[in-house]
Tab-separated table of C-alpha atoms in Angstrom:
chain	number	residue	atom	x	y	z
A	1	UNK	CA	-12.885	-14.136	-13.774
A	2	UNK	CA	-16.212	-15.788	-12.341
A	3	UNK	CA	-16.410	-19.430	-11.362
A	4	UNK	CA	-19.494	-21.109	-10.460
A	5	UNK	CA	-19.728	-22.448	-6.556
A	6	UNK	CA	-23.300	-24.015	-5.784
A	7	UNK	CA	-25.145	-21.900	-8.234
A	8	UNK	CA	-23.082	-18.250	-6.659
A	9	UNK	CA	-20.421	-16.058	-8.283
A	10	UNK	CA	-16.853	-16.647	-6.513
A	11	UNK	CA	-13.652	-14.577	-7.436
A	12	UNK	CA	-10.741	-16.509	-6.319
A	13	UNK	CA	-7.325	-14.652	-5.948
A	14	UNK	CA	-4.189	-15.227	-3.718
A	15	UNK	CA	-1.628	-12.672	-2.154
A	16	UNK	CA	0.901	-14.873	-1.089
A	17	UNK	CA	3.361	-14.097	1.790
A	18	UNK	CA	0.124	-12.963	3.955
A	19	UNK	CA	-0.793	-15.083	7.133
A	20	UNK	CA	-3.489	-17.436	7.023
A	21	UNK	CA	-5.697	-15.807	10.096
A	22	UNK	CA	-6.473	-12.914	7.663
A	23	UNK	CA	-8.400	-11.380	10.588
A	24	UNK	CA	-9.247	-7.581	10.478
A	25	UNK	CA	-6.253	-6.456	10.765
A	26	UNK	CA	-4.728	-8.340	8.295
A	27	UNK	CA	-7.410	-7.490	5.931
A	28	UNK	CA	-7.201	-3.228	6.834
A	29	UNK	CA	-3.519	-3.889	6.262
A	30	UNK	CA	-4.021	-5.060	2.858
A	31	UNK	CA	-6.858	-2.303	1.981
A	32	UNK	CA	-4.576	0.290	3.379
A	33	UNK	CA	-1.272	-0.897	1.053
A	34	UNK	CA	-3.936	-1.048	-2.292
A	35	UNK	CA	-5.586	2.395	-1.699
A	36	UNK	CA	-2.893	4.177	0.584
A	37	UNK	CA	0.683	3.403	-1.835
A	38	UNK	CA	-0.596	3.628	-5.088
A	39	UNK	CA	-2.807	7.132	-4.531
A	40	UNK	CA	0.514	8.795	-1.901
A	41	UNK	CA	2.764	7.287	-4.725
A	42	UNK	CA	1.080	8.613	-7.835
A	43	UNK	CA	0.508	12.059	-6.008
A	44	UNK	CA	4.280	12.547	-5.043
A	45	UNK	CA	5.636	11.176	-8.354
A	46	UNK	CA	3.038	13.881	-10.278
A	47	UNK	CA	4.003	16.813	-7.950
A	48	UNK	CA	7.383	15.885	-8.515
A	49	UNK	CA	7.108	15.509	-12.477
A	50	UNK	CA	5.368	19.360	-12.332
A	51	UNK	CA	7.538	20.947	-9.866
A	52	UNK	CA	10.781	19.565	-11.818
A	53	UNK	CA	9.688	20.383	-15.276
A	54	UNK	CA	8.660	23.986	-14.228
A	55	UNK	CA	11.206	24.421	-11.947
A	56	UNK	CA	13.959	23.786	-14.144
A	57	UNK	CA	12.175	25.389	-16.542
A	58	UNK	CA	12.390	28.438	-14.779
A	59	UNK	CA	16.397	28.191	-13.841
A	60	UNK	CA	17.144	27.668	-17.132
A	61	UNK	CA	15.783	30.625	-18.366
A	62	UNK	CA	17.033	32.360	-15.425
A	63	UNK	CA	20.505	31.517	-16.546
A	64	UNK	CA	19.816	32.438	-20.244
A	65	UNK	CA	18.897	36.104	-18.746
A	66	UNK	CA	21.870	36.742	-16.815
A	67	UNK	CA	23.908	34.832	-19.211
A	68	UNK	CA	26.691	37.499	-20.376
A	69	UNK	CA	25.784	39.814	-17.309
A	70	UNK	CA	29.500	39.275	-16.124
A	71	UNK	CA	28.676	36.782	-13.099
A	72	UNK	CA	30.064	33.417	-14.373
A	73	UNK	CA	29.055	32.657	-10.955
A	74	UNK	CA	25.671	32.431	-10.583
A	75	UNK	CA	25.019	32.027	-14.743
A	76	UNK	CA	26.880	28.367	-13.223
A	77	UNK	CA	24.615	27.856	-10.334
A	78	UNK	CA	21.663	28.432	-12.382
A	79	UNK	CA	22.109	26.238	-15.439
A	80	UNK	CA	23.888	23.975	-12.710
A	81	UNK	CA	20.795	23.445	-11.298
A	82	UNK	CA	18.193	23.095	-14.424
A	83	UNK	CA	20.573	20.246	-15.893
A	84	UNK	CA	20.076	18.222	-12.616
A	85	UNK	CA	16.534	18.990	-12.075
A	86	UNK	CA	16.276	17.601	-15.728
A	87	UNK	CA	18.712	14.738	-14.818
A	88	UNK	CA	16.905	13.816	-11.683
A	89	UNK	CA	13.199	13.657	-13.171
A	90	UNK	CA	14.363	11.701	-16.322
A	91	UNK	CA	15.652	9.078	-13.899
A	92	UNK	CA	12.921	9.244	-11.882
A	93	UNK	CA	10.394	8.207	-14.945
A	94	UNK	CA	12.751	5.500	-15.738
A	95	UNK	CA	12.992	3.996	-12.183
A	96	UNK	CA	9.157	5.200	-10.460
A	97	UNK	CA	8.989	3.022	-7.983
A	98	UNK	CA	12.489	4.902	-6.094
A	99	UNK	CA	11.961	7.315	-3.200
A	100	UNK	CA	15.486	8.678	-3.819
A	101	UNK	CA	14.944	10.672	-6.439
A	102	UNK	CA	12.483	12.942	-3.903
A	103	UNK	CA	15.399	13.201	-1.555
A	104	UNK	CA	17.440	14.048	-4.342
A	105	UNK	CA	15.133	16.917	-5.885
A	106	UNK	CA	15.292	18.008	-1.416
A	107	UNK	CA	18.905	18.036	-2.299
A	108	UNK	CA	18.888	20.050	-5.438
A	109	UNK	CA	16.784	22.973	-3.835
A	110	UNK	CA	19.106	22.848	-0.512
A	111	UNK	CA	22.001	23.514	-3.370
A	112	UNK	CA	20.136	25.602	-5.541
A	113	UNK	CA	18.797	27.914	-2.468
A	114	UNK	CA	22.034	28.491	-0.433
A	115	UNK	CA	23.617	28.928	-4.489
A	116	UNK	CA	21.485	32.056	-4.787
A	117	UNK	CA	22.699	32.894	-0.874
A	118	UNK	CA	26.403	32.617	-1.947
A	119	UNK	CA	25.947	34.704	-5.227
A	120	UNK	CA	23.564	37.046	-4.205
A	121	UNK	CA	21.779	36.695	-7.190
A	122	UNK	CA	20.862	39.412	-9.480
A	123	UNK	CA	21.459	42.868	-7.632
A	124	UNK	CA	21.626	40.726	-4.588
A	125	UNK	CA	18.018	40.115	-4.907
A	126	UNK	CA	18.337	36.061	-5.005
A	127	UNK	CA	16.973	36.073	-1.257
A	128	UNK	CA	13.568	37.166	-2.767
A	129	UNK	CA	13.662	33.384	-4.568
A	130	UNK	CA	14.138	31.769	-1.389
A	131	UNK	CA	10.555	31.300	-0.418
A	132	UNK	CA	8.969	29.187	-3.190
A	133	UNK	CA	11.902	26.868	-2.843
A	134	UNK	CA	11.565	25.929	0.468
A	135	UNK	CA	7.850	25.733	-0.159
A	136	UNK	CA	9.438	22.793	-2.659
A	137	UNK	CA	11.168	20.950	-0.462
A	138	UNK	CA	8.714	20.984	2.335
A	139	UNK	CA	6.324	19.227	-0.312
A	140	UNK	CA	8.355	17.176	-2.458
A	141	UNK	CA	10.163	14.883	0.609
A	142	UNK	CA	8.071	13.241	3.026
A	143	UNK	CA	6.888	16.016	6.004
A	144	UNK	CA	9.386	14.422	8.842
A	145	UNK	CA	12.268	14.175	6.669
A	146	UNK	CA	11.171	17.634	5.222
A	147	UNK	CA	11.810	19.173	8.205
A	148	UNK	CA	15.658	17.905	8.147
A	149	UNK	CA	16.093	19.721	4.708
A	150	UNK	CA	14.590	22.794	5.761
A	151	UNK	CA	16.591	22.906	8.867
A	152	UNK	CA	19.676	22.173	6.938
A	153	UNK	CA	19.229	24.483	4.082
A	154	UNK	CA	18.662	27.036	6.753
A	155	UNK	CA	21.307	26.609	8.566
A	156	UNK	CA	23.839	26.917	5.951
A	157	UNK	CA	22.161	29.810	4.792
A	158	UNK	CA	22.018	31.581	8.398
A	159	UNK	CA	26.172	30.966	8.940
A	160	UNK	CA	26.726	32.736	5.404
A	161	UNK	CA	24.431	35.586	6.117
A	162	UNK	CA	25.786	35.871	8.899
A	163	UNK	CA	30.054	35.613	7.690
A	164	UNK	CA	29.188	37.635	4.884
A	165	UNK	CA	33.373	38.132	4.369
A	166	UNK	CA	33.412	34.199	3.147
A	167	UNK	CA	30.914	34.863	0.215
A	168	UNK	CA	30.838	37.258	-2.893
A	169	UNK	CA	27.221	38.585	-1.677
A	170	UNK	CA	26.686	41.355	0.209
A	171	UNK	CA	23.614	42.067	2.289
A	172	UNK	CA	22.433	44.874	4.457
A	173	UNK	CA	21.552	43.667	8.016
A	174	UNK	CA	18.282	45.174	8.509
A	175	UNK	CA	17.945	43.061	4.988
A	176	UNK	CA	19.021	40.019	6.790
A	177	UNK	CA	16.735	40.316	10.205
A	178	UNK	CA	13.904	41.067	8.088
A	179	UNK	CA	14.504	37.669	5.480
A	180	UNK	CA	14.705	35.683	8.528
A	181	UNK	CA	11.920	36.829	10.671
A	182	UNK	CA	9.592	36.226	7.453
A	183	UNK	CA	11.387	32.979	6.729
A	184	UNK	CA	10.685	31.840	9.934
A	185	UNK	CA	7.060	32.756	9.858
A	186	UNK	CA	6.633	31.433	6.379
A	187	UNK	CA	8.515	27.632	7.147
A	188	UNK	CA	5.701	27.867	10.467
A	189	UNK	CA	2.709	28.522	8.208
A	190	UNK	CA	3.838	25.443	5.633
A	191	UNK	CA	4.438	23.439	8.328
A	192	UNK	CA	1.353	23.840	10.068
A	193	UNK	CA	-0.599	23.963	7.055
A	194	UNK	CA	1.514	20.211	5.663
A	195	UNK	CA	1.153	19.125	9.232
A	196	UNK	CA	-2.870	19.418	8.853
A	197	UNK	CA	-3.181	18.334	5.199
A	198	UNK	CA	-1.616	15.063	6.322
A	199	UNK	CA	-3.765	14.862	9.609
A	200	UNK	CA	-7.002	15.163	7.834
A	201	UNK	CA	-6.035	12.618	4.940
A	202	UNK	CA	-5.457	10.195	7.696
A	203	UNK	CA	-8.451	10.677	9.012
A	204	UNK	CA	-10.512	9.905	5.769
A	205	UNK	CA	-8.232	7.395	5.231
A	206	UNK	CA	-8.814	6.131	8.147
A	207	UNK	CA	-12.629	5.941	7.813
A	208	UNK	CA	-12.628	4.855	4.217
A	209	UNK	CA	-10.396	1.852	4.869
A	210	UNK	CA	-13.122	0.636	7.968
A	211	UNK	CA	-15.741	1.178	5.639
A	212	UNK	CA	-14.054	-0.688	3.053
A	213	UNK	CA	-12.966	-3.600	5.640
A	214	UNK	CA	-16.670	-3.683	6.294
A	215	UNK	CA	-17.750	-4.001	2.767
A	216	UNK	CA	-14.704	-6.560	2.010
A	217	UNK	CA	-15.163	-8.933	5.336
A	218	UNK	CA	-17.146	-11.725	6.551
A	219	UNK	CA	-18.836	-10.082	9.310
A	220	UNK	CA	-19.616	-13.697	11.191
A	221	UNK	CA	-15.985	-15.482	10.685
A	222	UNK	CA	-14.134	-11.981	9.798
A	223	UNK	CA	-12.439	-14.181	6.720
A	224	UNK	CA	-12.246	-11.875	3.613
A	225	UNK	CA	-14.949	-12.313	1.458
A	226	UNK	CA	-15.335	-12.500	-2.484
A	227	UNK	CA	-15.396	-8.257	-2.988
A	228	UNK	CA	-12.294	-8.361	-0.838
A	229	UNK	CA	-10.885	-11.067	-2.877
A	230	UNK	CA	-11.955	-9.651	-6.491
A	231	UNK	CA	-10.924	-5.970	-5.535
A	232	UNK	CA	-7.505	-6.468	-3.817
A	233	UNK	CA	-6.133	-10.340	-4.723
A	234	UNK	CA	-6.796	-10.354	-8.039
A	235	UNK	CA	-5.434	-7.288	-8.955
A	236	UNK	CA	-2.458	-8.684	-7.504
A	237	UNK	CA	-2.329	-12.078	-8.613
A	238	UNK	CA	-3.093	-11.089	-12.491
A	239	UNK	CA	-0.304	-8.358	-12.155
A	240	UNK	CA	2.447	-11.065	-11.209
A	241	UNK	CA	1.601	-14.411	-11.903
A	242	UNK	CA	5.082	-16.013	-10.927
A	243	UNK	CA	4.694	-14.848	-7.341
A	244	UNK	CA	1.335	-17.056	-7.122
A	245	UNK	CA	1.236	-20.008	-9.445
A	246	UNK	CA	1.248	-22.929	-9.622
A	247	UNK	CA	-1.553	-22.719	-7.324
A	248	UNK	CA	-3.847	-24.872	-5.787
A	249	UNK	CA	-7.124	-24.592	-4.561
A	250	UNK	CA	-9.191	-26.555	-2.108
A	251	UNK	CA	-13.210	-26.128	-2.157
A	252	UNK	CA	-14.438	-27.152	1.442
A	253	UNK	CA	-18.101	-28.265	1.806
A	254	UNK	CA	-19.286	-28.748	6.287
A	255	UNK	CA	-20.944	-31.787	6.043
A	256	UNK	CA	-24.854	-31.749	6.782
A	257	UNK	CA	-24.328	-28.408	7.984
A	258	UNK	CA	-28.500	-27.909	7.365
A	259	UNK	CA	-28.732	-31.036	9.978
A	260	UNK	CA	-27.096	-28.672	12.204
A	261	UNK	CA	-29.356	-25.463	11.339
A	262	UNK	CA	-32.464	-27.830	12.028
A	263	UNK	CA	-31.384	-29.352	15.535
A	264	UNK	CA	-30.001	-26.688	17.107
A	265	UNK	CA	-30.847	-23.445	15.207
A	266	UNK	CA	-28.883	-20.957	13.785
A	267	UNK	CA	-27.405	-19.364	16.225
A	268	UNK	CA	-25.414	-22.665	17.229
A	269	UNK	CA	-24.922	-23.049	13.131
A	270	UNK	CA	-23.311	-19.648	13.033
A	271	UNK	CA	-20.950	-20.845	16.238
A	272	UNK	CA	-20.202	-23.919	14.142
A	273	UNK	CA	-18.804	-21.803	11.259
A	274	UNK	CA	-16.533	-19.666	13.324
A	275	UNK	CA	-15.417	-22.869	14.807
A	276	UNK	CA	-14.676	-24.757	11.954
A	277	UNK	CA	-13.212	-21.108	10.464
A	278	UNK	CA	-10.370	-21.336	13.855
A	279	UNK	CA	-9.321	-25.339	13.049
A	280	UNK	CA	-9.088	-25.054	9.460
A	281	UNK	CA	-6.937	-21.891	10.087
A	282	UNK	CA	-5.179	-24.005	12.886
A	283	UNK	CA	-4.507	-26.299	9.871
A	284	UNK	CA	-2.746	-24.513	7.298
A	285	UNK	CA	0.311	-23.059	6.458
A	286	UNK	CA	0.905	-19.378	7.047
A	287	UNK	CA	1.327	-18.467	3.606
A	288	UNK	CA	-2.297	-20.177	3.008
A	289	UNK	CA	-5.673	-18.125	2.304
A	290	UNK	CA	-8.766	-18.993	3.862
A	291	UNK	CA	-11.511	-17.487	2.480
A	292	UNK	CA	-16.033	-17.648	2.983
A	293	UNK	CA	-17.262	-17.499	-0.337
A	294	UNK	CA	-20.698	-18.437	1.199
A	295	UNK	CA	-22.637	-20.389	3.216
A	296	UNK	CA	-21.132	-23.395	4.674
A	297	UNK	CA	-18.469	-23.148	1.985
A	298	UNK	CA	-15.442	-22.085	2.028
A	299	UNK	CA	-11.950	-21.750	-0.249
A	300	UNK	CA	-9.113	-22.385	0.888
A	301	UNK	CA	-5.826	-21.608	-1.817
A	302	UNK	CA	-1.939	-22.804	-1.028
A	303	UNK	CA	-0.202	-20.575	-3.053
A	304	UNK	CA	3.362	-22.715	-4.817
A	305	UNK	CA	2.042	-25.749	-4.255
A	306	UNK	CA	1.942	-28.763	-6.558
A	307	UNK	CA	-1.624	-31.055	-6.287
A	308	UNK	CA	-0.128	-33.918	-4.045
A	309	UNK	CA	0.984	-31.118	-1.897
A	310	UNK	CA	-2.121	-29.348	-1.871
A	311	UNK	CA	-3.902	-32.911	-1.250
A	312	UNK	CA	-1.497	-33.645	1.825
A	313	UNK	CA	-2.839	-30.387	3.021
A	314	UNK	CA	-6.396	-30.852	2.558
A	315	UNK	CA	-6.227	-34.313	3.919
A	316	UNK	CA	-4.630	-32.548	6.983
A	317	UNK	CA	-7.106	-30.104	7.207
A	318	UNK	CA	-9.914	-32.684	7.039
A	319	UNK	CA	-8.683	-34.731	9.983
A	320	UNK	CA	-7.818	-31.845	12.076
A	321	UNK	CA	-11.834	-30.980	11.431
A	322	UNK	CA	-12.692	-34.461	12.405
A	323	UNK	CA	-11.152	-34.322	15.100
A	324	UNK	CA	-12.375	-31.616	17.003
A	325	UNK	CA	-16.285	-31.507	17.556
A	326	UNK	CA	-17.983	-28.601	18.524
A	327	UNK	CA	-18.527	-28.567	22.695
A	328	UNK	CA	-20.931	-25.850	23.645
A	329	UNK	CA	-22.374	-26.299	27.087
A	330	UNK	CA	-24.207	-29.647	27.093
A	331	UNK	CA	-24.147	-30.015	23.198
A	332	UNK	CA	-21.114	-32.462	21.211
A	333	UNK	CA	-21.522	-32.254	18.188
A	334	UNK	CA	-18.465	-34.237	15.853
A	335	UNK	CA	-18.220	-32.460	12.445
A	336	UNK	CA	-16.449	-33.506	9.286
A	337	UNK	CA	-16.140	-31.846	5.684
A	338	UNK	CA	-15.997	-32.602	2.202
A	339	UNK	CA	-12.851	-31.618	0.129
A	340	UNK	CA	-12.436	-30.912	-3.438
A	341	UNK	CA	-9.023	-29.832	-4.897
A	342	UNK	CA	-7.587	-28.926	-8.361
A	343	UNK	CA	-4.132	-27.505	-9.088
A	344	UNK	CA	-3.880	-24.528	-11.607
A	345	UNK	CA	-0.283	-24.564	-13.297
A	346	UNK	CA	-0.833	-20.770	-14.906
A	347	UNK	CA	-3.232	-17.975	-14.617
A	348	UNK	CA	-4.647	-18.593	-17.955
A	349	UNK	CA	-6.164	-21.915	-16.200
A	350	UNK	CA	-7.668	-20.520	-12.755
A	351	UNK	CA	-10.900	-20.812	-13.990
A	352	UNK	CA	-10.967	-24.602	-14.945
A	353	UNK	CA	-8.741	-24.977	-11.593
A	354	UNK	CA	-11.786	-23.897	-9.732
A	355	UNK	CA	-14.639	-25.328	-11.607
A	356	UNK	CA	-12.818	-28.986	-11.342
A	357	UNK	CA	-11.895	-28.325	-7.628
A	358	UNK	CA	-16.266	-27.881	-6.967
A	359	UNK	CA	-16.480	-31.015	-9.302
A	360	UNK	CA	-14.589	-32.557	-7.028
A	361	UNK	CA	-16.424	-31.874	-4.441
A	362	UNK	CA	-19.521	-32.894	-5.463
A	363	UNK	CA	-17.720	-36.353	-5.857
A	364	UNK	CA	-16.562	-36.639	-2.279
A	365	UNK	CA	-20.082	-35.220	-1.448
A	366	UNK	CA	-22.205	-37.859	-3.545
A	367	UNK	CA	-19.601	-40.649	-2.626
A	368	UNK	CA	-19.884	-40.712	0.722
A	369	UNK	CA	-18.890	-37.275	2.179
A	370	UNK	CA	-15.886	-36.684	4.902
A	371	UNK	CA	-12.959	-37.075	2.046
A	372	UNK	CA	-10.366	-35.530	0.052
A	373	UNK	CA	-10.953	-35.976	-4.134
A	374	UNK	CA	-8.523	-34.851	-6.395
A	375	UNK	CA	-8.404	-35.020	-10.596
């Protein structure tokens, strides 16, 4: 959605429930929740969608081998597990957005591991099966928490290798030392190796979210700009229209700001904007955006708010501008702005919201300037 702003392209979007300052921080915060959730998110619900599917894949047909082999036992454990696995990942697509269906599927392994420990397995061999199941668990929960499976799973595991008279199994002991010393070294290596993985992806996460707050900021008043506002509000907004509308927007014009410019040059004009950026954000509520969509405009959007609200606002804001001139050494310099404002009931309507809200503005401007016009 493009509206027209003094001849330049503007995307307008809100994200209510963020504080008005939207300094850098608030802005890296933001990046990091659109890039960080949704690509961790989609990553853990696809490894757990693969590892579930084949997994239980696998321990169903495992059952269906020993199935008539004369140990009810582990045929149960087996076919225990698959139907759970199944269970678990069905849920999971229903409800995506859960993290307990990970912690369950950490839960299922623990069971299905120290099942195969209990029963032996086939020939006793179920030890061999241990390995790729713990490599499971360490990658399907999240690493910390991972590390409270593992240890739990192992532990359970040690105390009946080690009371062999409590289960049906039986192992030899050099079998035992041997599993464990190569457990051990194995759980290390996937540790490490997890513990790395996640220490490098922070890193480029780390340097693609400051080049993306670069990209997606006002360098001069740090305000998000419109790429910032297109790539991360929108999304938002169009996704869940109830959380944002009715919503009213405010077009804000510094009055002969080219007056400035000429008498003092720039550099003073560019002090001027990052002091008019600090009252208006004085001015608002915290669940207001401010935002520089160029120039010596700006928008300003009050998310849930009705148009005399949203004029009460901008009628505050204007007097709080008027009302503190720029001082800078031996220059005082009052300033005032030009306010246009348009409420937009729906989505559907944000773009004649924002081309009536700069109609407005050109009213105030052309009648006068230093005033609030609504329609």
């Amino acid at each position: 959605m493009e509206i027209t702003l003094k001849g330049v392209y503007a995307i307008v979007v809100i994200y209510s429930g963020e504080s008005c300052s939207m300094d850098n921080s608030s802005v890296r915060n933001l990046l990091r929740s659109a890039q960080q959730d949704e690509a961790e998110a989609k990553r853990r619900r696809l490894t757990l969608y693969f590892i579930s599917y084949v997994g239980g894949t696998i321990m169903a047909f495992m059952a269906w081998l020993n199935f008539g082999g004369g140990d009810t036992l582990l045929v149960s454990v087996l076919a225990t597990s698959a139907a759970v696995i199944y269970g678990n990942v069905a849920l999971s697509h229903k409800f995506p957005d859960s993290d307990v269906f990970y912690y369950a599927a950490g839960f299922i392994v623990l069971f299905t591991i120290n099942g195969l420990v209990y029963t032996g397995g086939f020939n006793n061999t179920g030890l061999y099966f241990i390995f790729p199941l713990l490599f499971i668990q360490i990658i399907v929960v999240r690493f910390k928490p991972a590390m409270f499976y593992v240890s739990l799973t192992l532990g359970i595991a040690i105390f009946m290798l080690y009371n062999q008279e409590r289960i049906p199994a039986q192992y030899p002991q050099e079998h035992i030392s041997r599993f464990l010393i190569s457990t051990f070294c194995f759980v290390c290596v996937a540790f490490i190796g997890e513990n790395f993985w996640h220490q490098s992806r922070k890193e480029m996460l780390k340097e693609n979210l400051e080049r993306m707050r670069q990209a997606n900021t006002d360098p001069l008043t740090k305000l998000p700009n419109r790429r910032f506002l297109e790539a991360v509000f929108f999304e938002k907004a169009m996704q869940d229209p109830a959380a944002y509308f009715p919503l009213s927007a405010v077009v804000v014009d510094i009055d002969h700001f080219k007056k400035i410019n000429d008498t003092y040059g720039h550099d003073i004009g560019d002090s001027v904007l990052i002091h008019i950026t600090t009252v208006m954000k004085e001015a608002v509520r915290s669940s207001d955006v401010v935002a520089r969509t160029g120039g010596e405009e700006f928008l300003v959007l009050f998310p849930h708010a009705t148009l005399s609200q949203a004029v009460k606002l901008a009628e505050k804001m204007r007097q709080h501008i008027e009302s503190k001139p720029f001082i800078e050494g031996d220059i005082n310099h009052p300033l005032t702005a030009s306010f246009g404002v348009a409420t937009a009931l729906t989505d559907n309507n944000l773009h004649a919201c924002l081309k009536l809200a700069d109609d407005n503005l050109y009213k105030a401007k052309n009648s006068g300037r230093n005033k609030v016009v609504e329609s």
